Amino acid sequence: MLYIGCHLSVSNGYKAMAEEALKLDANTLQFFTRNPRGSKAKDIDESDCNSFLKIVNKNNFSKVVAHAPYTLNPCSPDERTREFAREVMTDDLMRMEYLPNNLYDFHPGSHVKQGVDAGIEYTANMLNQILQPEQSTIVLLETMAGKGSEIGKTFQELRKILDRVELQEKTGVCFDTCHVYDAGYDIVNNLDGVLEEFDKVIGLDKLYAIHLNDSKNPMGSRKDRHEKIGTGYIGIDAIAKVINHPSLKHLPFILETPNDLKGYGEEIKLLRSLYNG
Ligand code: FE
Ligand code: FE
Ligand code: ZN
């Protein structure tokens, strides 16, 4: 069973978002927990959450992915900025318990001029402050392209963050194909080798979701510009290998490609036709 979906807006509520996913023949999805600036999220509407859960359960969705605002920087040199990331993510995790047993993805942050190791310490410290033993959500570190001073551009950097976390069982990784390729991992010619390295450094058992994106730029460009499936440097053949890889094929695949809903529907249809079951 291929679990494929795309990034959707939750602005009309959770139930409306699940219905939108069904129209696109998706069986997973991703949404931002609040607008990218990280402003106050809407009040929780329990009945809307329950309607959402009913739809996704009835239609055999995989876990769904909530995405933290991408403007947060948990390893900023500025204390107030770090605190803000911690406050927003704490609130998001509290809200996620109304949609239990799902995934929460975030970008590990940019160290600015402090150096990678200082960034790793700050992000790990934040995780140690926000993770709770009783939470049902798995918090995912996303593999990053290495734009600017982003941390998480190598599997080793993510491993170092995870190593410092006390509640490791509440953590995992989301593998973004555009980011990994932009960071210099050759998933086009050597997907097996890249996944072997991932397994050796992080462990494939820590991998919970794939962001399925093509890239507007060549391998190692460190740009992070997503492209539509099959029209970028990664290409359709490599994407087909990703969704069919024995180590990945059971995971939720989330499209974050530059598309409107119609475009997402077409990509989902294409990917379903390329899946070998
Ligand atoms: Fe992301
Ligand atoms: Fe992503
Ligand atoms: Zn990206």
GROMACS .gro file of C-alpha atoms and ligand atoms in nm:
model
  280
    1MET     CA    1   0.000   0.000   0.000
    2LEU     CA    2   0.145   0.335  -0.104
    3TYR     CA    3   0.085   0.608   0.152
    4ILE     CA    4   0.101   0.929  -0.044
    5GLY     CA    5  -0.029   1.277   0.027
    6CYS     CA    6   0.068   1.639   0.013
    7HIS     CA    7   0.096   1.952   0.215
    8LEU     CA    8  -0.253   2.096   0.272
    9SER     CA    9  -0.400   2.401   0.443
   10VAL     CA   10  -0.584   2.356   0.771
   11SER     CA   11  -0.742   2.701   0.751
   12ASN     CA   12  -1.091   2.556   0.698
   13GLY     CA   13  -1.049   2.304   0.978
   14TYR     CA   14  -0.919   1.950   1.014
   15LYS     CA   15  -1.229   1.778   0.876
   16ALA     CA   16  -1.226   1.992   0.560
   17MET     CA   17  -0.855   1.915   0.518
   18ALA     CA   18  -0.915   1.538   0.541
   19GLU     CA   19  -1.197   1.567   0.285
   20GLU     CA   20  -0.964   1.758   0.054
   21ALA     CA   21  -0.707   1.479   0.088
   22LEU     CA   22  -0.968   1.218  -0.006
   23LYS     CA   23  -1.056   1.413  -0.321
   24LEU     CA   24  -0.690   1.396  -0.423
   25ASP     CA   25  -0.678   1.018  -0.361
   26ALA     CA   26  -0.431   1.082  -0.080
   27ASN     CA   27  -0.402   0.856   0.225
   28THR     CA   28  -0.174   1.075   0.432
   29LEU     CA   29  -0.117   1.451   0.453
   30GLN     CA   30   0.082   1.729   0.611
   31PHE     CA   31  -0.020   2.068   0.744
   32PHE     CA   32   0.136   2.366   0.922
   33THR     CA   33   0.029   2.386   1.284
   34ARG     CA   34  -0.004   2.764   1.249
   35ASN     CA   35   0.100   3.029   1.001
   36PRO     CA   36   0.472   3.037   0.920
   37ARG     CA   37   0.536   3.339   1.141
   38GLY     CA   38   0.439   3.121   1.433
   39SER     CA   39   0.154   3.340   1.550
   40LYS     CA   40  -0.116   3.214   1.781
   41ALA     CA   41  -0.285   2.896   1.658
   42LYS     CA   42  -0.663   2.869   1.645
   43ASP     CA   43  -0.843   2.741   1.954
   44ILE     CA   44  -0.880   2.366   1.954
   45ASP     CA   45  -1.214   2.244   1.821
   46GLU     CA   46  -1.244   1.893   1.963
   47SER     CA   47  -1.537   1.790   1.749
   48ASP     CA   48  -1.348   1.898   1.434
   49CYS     CA   49  -1.046   1.695   1.551
   50ASN     CA   50  -1.269   1.392   1.609
   51SER     CA   51  -1.430   1.425   1.266
   52PHE     CA   52  -1.082   1.434   1.117
   53LEU     CA   53  -0.978   1.122   1.306
   54LYS     CA   54  -1.291   0.940   1.191
   55ILE     CA   55  -1.217   1.015   0.826
   56VAL     CA   56  -0.850   0.919   0.836
   57ASN     CA   57  -0.918   0.599   1.030
   58LYS     CA   58  -1.202   0.490   0.806
   59ASN     CA   59  -0.989   0.549   0.497
   60ASN     CA   60  -0.681   0.372   0.635
   61PHE     CA   61  -0.449   0.671   0.629
   62SER     CA   62  -0.097   0.628   0.760
   63LYS     CA   63   0.020   0.863   1.032
   64VAL     CA   64  -0.016   1.228   0.930
   65VAL     CA   65   0.251   1.497   0.966
   66ALA     CA   66   0.215   1.829   1.142
   67HIS     CA   67   0.491   2.070   1.040
   68ALA     CA   68   0.624   2.334   1.280
   69PRO     CA   69   0.648   2.689   1.141
   70TYR     CA   70   0.967   2.692   0.933
   71THR     CA   71   1.063   3.035   1.069
   72LEU     CA   72   1.134   2.895   1.416
   73ASN     CA   73   1.501   2.870   1.505
   74PRO     CA   74   1.560   2.648   1.808
   75CYS     CA   75   1.938   2.704   1.786
   76SER     CA   76   1.944   3.079   1.728
   77PRO     CA   77   2.219   3.274   1.906
   78ASP     CA   78   1.938   3.497   2.036
   79GLU     CA   79   1.787   3.366   2.358
   80ARG     CA   80   1.442   3.513   2.296
   81THR     CA   81   1.429   3.345   1.952
   82ARG     CA   82   1.519   3.010   2.107
   83GLU     CA   83   1.256   3.057   2.377
   84PHE     CA   84   0.995   3.141   2.116
   85ALA     CA   85   1.069   2.817   1.929
   86ARG     CA   86   1.037   2.624   2.254
   87GLU     CA   87   0.708   2.793   2.347
   88VAL     CA   88   0.550   2.736   2.005
   89MET     CA   89   0.659   2.373   1.988
   90THR     CA   90   0.542   2.303   2.343
   91ASP     CA   91   0.200   2.442   2.253
   92ASP     CA   92   0.195   2.245   1.926
   93LEU     CA   93   0.274   1.918   2.106
   94MET     CA   94  -0.005   1.983   2.355
   95ARG     CA   95  -0.243   2.036   2.061
   96MET     CA   96  -0.118   1.725   1.883
   97GLU     CA   97  -0.259   1.512   2.164
   98TYR     CA   98  -0.605   1.590   2.019
   99LEU     CA   99  -0.480   1.403   1.709
  100PRO     CA  100  -0.289   1.132   1.894
  101ASN     CA  101  -0.021   0.898   1.758
  102ASN     CA  102   0.089   1.116   1.470
  103LEU     CA  103   0.410   1.292   1.366
  104TYR     CA  104   0.545   1.644   1.425
  105ASP     CA  105   0.826   1.758   1.194
  106PHE     CA  106   1.057   2.054   1.252
  107HIS     CA  107   1.370   2.207   1.103
  108PRO     CA  108   1.660   2.173   1.350
  109GLY     CA  109   1.759   2.534   1.291
  110SER     CA  110   2.043   2.762   1.181
  111HIS     CA  111   2.340   2.818   1.406
  112VAL     CA  112   2.414   3.156   1.243
  113LYS     CA  113   2.776   3.224   1.350
  114GLN     CA  114   2.802   3.002   1.655
  115GLY     CA  115   2.920   2.689   1.475
  116VAL     CA  116   2.751   2.355   1.415
  117ASP     CA  117   2.829   2.209   1.758
  118ALA     CA  118   2.672   2.500   1.946
  119GLY     CA  119   2.364   2.466   1.726
  120ILE     CA  120   2.342   2.094   1.798
  121GLU     CA  121   2.356   2.162   2.175
  122TYR     CA  122   2.079   2.422   2.165
  123THR     CA  123   1.843   2.212   1.954
  124ALA     CA  124   1.901   1.902   2.167
  125ASN     CA  125   1.845   2.108   2.484
  126MET     CA  126   1.517   2.234   2.347
  127LEU     CA  127   1.403   1.878   2.273
  128ASN     CA  128   1.491   1.779   2.627
  129GLN     CA  129   1.272   2.062   2.755
  130ILE     CA  130   0.966   1.995   2.538
  131LEU     CA  131   0.944   1.615   2.510
  132GLN     CA  132   0.716   1.449   2.764
  133PRO     CA  133   0.714   1.079   2.858
  134GLU     CA  134   0.335   1.062   2.819
  135GLN     CA  135   0.310   1.224   2.473
  136SER     CA  136   0.190   1.006   2.185
  137THR     CA  137   0.349   1.220   1.912
  138ILE     CA  138   0.683   1.135   1.753
  139VAL     CA  139   0.888   1.451   1.691
  140LEU     CA  140   1.085   1.437   1.367
  141LEU     CA  141   1.406   1.618   1.281
  142GLU     CA  142   1.409   1.699   0.911
  143THR     CA  143   1.715   1.637   0.693
  144MET     CA  144   1.821   1.981   0.570
  145ALA     CA  145   1.978   2.115   0.250
  146GLY     CA  146   2.251   2.308   0.432
  147LYS     CA  147   2.137   2.648   0.309
  148GLY     CA  148   2.317   2.923   0.503
  149SER     CA  149   2.409   2.785   0.845
  150GLU     CA  150   2.138   2.519   0.869
  151ILE     CA  151   2.223   2.226   1.090
  152GLY     CA  152   2.102   1.877   0.996
  153LYS     CA  153   2.263   1.875   0.649
  154THR     CA  154   2.447   1.551   0.727
  155PHE     CA  155   2.318   1.235   0.888
  156GLN     CA  156   2.598   1.272   1.146
  157GLU     CA  157   2.465   1.611   1.261
  158LEU     CA  158   2.119   1.466   1.314
  159ARG     CA  159   2.271   1.170   1.500
  160LYS     CA  160   2.454   1.410   1.732
  161ILE     CA  161   2.127   1.585   1.818
  162LEU     CA  162   1.947   1.253   1.876
  163ASP     CA  163   2.234   1.127   2.092
  164ARG     CA  164   2.181   1.416   2.334
  165VAL     CA  165   1.805   1.358   2.371
  166GLU     CA  166   1.682   1.181   2.683
  167LEU     CA  167   1.344   1.060   2.548
  168GLN     CA  168   1.486   0.911   2.229
  169GLU     CA  169   1.177   0.695   2.175
  170LYS     CA  170   0.978   1.017   2.112
  171THR     CA  171   1.209   1.122   1.829
  172GLY     CA  172   1.269   1.028   1.468
  173VAL     CA  173   1.375   1.166   1.132
  174CYS     CA  174   1.192   1.290   0.822
  175PHE     CA  175   1.396   1.240   0.502
  176ASP     CA  176   1.340   1.520   0.248
  177THR     CA  177   1.457   1.403  -0.095
  178CYS     CA  178   1.522   1.758  -0.224
  179HIS     CA  179   1.713   1.854   0.089
  180VAL     CA  180   1.923   1.537   0.102
  181TYR     CA  181   2.015   1.574  -0.266
  182ASP     CA  182   2.094   1.945  -0.227
  183ALA     CA  183   2.309   1.854   0.074
  184GLY     CA  184   2.522   1.632  -0.151
  185TYR     CA  185   2.384   1.279  -0.110
  186ASP     CA  186   2.352   1.109  -0.450
  187ILE     CA  187   2.008   0.955  -0.427
  188VAL     CA  188   1.991   0.952  -0.810
  189ASN     CA  189   2.284   0.718  -0.878
  190ASN     CA  190   2.334   0.558  -0.539
  191LEU     CA  191   2.010   0.541  -0.340
  192ASP     CA  192   2.116   0.209  -0.182
  193GLY     CA  193   2.444   0.359  -0.066
  194VAL     CA  194   2.277   0.668   0.080
  195LEU     CA  195   2.024   0.457   0.270
  196GLU     CA  196   2.301   0.227   0.393
  197GLU     CA  197   2.479   0.530   0.532
  198PHE     CA  198   2.154   0.655   0.686
  199ASP     CA  199   2.110   0.316   0.850
  200LYS     CA  200   2.466   0.305   0.977
  201VAL     CA  201   2.462   0.660   1.117
  202ILE     CA  202   2.100   0.709   1.232
  203GLY     CA  203   1.922   0.377   1.186
  204LEU     CA  204   1.638   0.313   0.942
  205ASP     CA  205   1.418   0.235   1.243
  206LYS     CA  206   1.429   0.611   1.321
  207LEU     CA  207   1.287   0.702   0.980
  208TYR     CA  208   0.915   0.786   1.001
  209ALA     CA  209   0.833   0.992   0.692
  210ILE     CA  210   0.959   1.105   0.351
  211HIS     CA  211   0.917   1.452   0.203
  212LEU     CA  212   0.898   1.364  -0.165
  213ASN     CA  213   1.024   1.659  -0.370
  214ASP     CA  214   1.225   1.707  -0.684
  215SER     CA  215   1.497   1.976  -0.679
  216LYS     CA  216   1.543   2.286  -0.896
  217ASN     CA  217   1.918   2.258  -0.842
  218PRO     CA  218   2.194   1.999  -0.891
  219MET     CA  219   2.330   1.770  -0.620
  220GLY     CA  220   2.526   1.952  -0.352
  221SER     CA  221   2.386   2.297  -0.439
  222ARG     CA  222   2.264   2.357  -0.079
  223LYS     CA  223   1.981   2.569  -0.218
  224ASP     CA  224   1.653   2.409  -0.098
  225ARG     CA  225   1.431   2.495  -0.392
  226HIS     CA  226   1.167   2.227  -0.443
  227GLU     CA  227   1.056   2.128  -0.794
  228LYS     CA  228   0.757   1.936  -0.927
  229ILE     CA  229   0.800   1.558  -0.940
  230GLY     CA  230   0.996   1.455  -1.250
  231THR     CA  231   1.083   1.805  -1.373
  232GLY     CA  232   1.392   1.871  -1.160
  233TYR     CA  233   1.744   1.734  -1.121
  234ILE     CA  234   1.632   1.426  -0.929
  235GLY     CA  235   1.397   1.306  -1.202
  236ILE     CA  236   1.114   1.058  -1.225
  237ASP     CA  237   1.326   0.741  -1.237
  238ALA     CA  238   1.500   0.820  -0.909
  239ILE     CA  239   1.169   0.923  -0.748
  240ALA     CA  240   1.013   0.591  -0.858
  241LYS     CA  241   1.304   0.406  -0.695
  242VAL     CA  242   1.250   0.601  -0.372
  243ILE     CA  243   0.882   0.508  -0.338
  244ASN     CA  244   0.953   0.145  -0.427
  245HIS     CA  245   1.265   0.096  -0.215
  246PRO     CA  246   1.220  -0.196   0.027
  247SER     CA  247   1.345   0.019   0.317
  248LEU     CA  248   1.106   0.306   0.239
  249LYS     CA  249   0.796   0.175   0.064
  250HIS     CA  250   0.590   0.140   0.384
  251LEU     CA  251   0.647   0.502   0.495
  252PRO     CA  252   0.420   0.804   0.440
  253PHE     CA  253   0.535   1.011   0.139
  254ILE     CA  254   0.445   1.381   0.155
  255LEU     CA  255   0.464   1.604  -0.152
  256GLU     CA  256   0.588   1.959  -0.086
  257THR     CA  257   0.619   2.043  -0.454
  258PRO     CA  258   0.520   2.381  -0.601
  259ASN     CA  259   0.164   2.284  -0.699
  260ASP     CA  260  -0.197   2.381  -0.663
  261LEU     CA  261  -0.446   2.111  -0.558
  262LYS     CA  262  -0.497   1.994  -0.915
  263GLY     CA  263  -0.122   1.955  -0.960
  264TYR     CA  264  -0.097   1.757  -0.637
  265GLY     CA  265  -0.378   1.529  -0.754
  266GLU     CA  266  -0.190   1.462  -1.077
  267GLU     CA  267   0.134   1.386  -0.895
  268ILE     CA  268  -0.045   1.147  -0.659
  269LYS     CA  269  -0.199   0.969  -0.956
  270LEU     CA  270   0.138   0.945  -1.132
  271LEU     CA  271   0.312   0.810  -0.822
  272ARG     CA  272   0.040   0.551  -0.764
  273SER     CA  273   0.091   0.430  -1.120
  274LEU     CA  274   0.465   0.391  -1.052
  275TYR     CA  275   0.424   0.196  -0.728
  276ASN     CA  276   0.483  -0.179  -0.747
  277GLY     CA  277   0.279  -0.271  -0.438
  278FE      FE  278   1.026   2.108   0.630
  279FE      FE  279   1.061   1.921   0.371
  280ZN      ZN  280   1.282   2.243   0.149
   0.00000   0.00000   0.00000
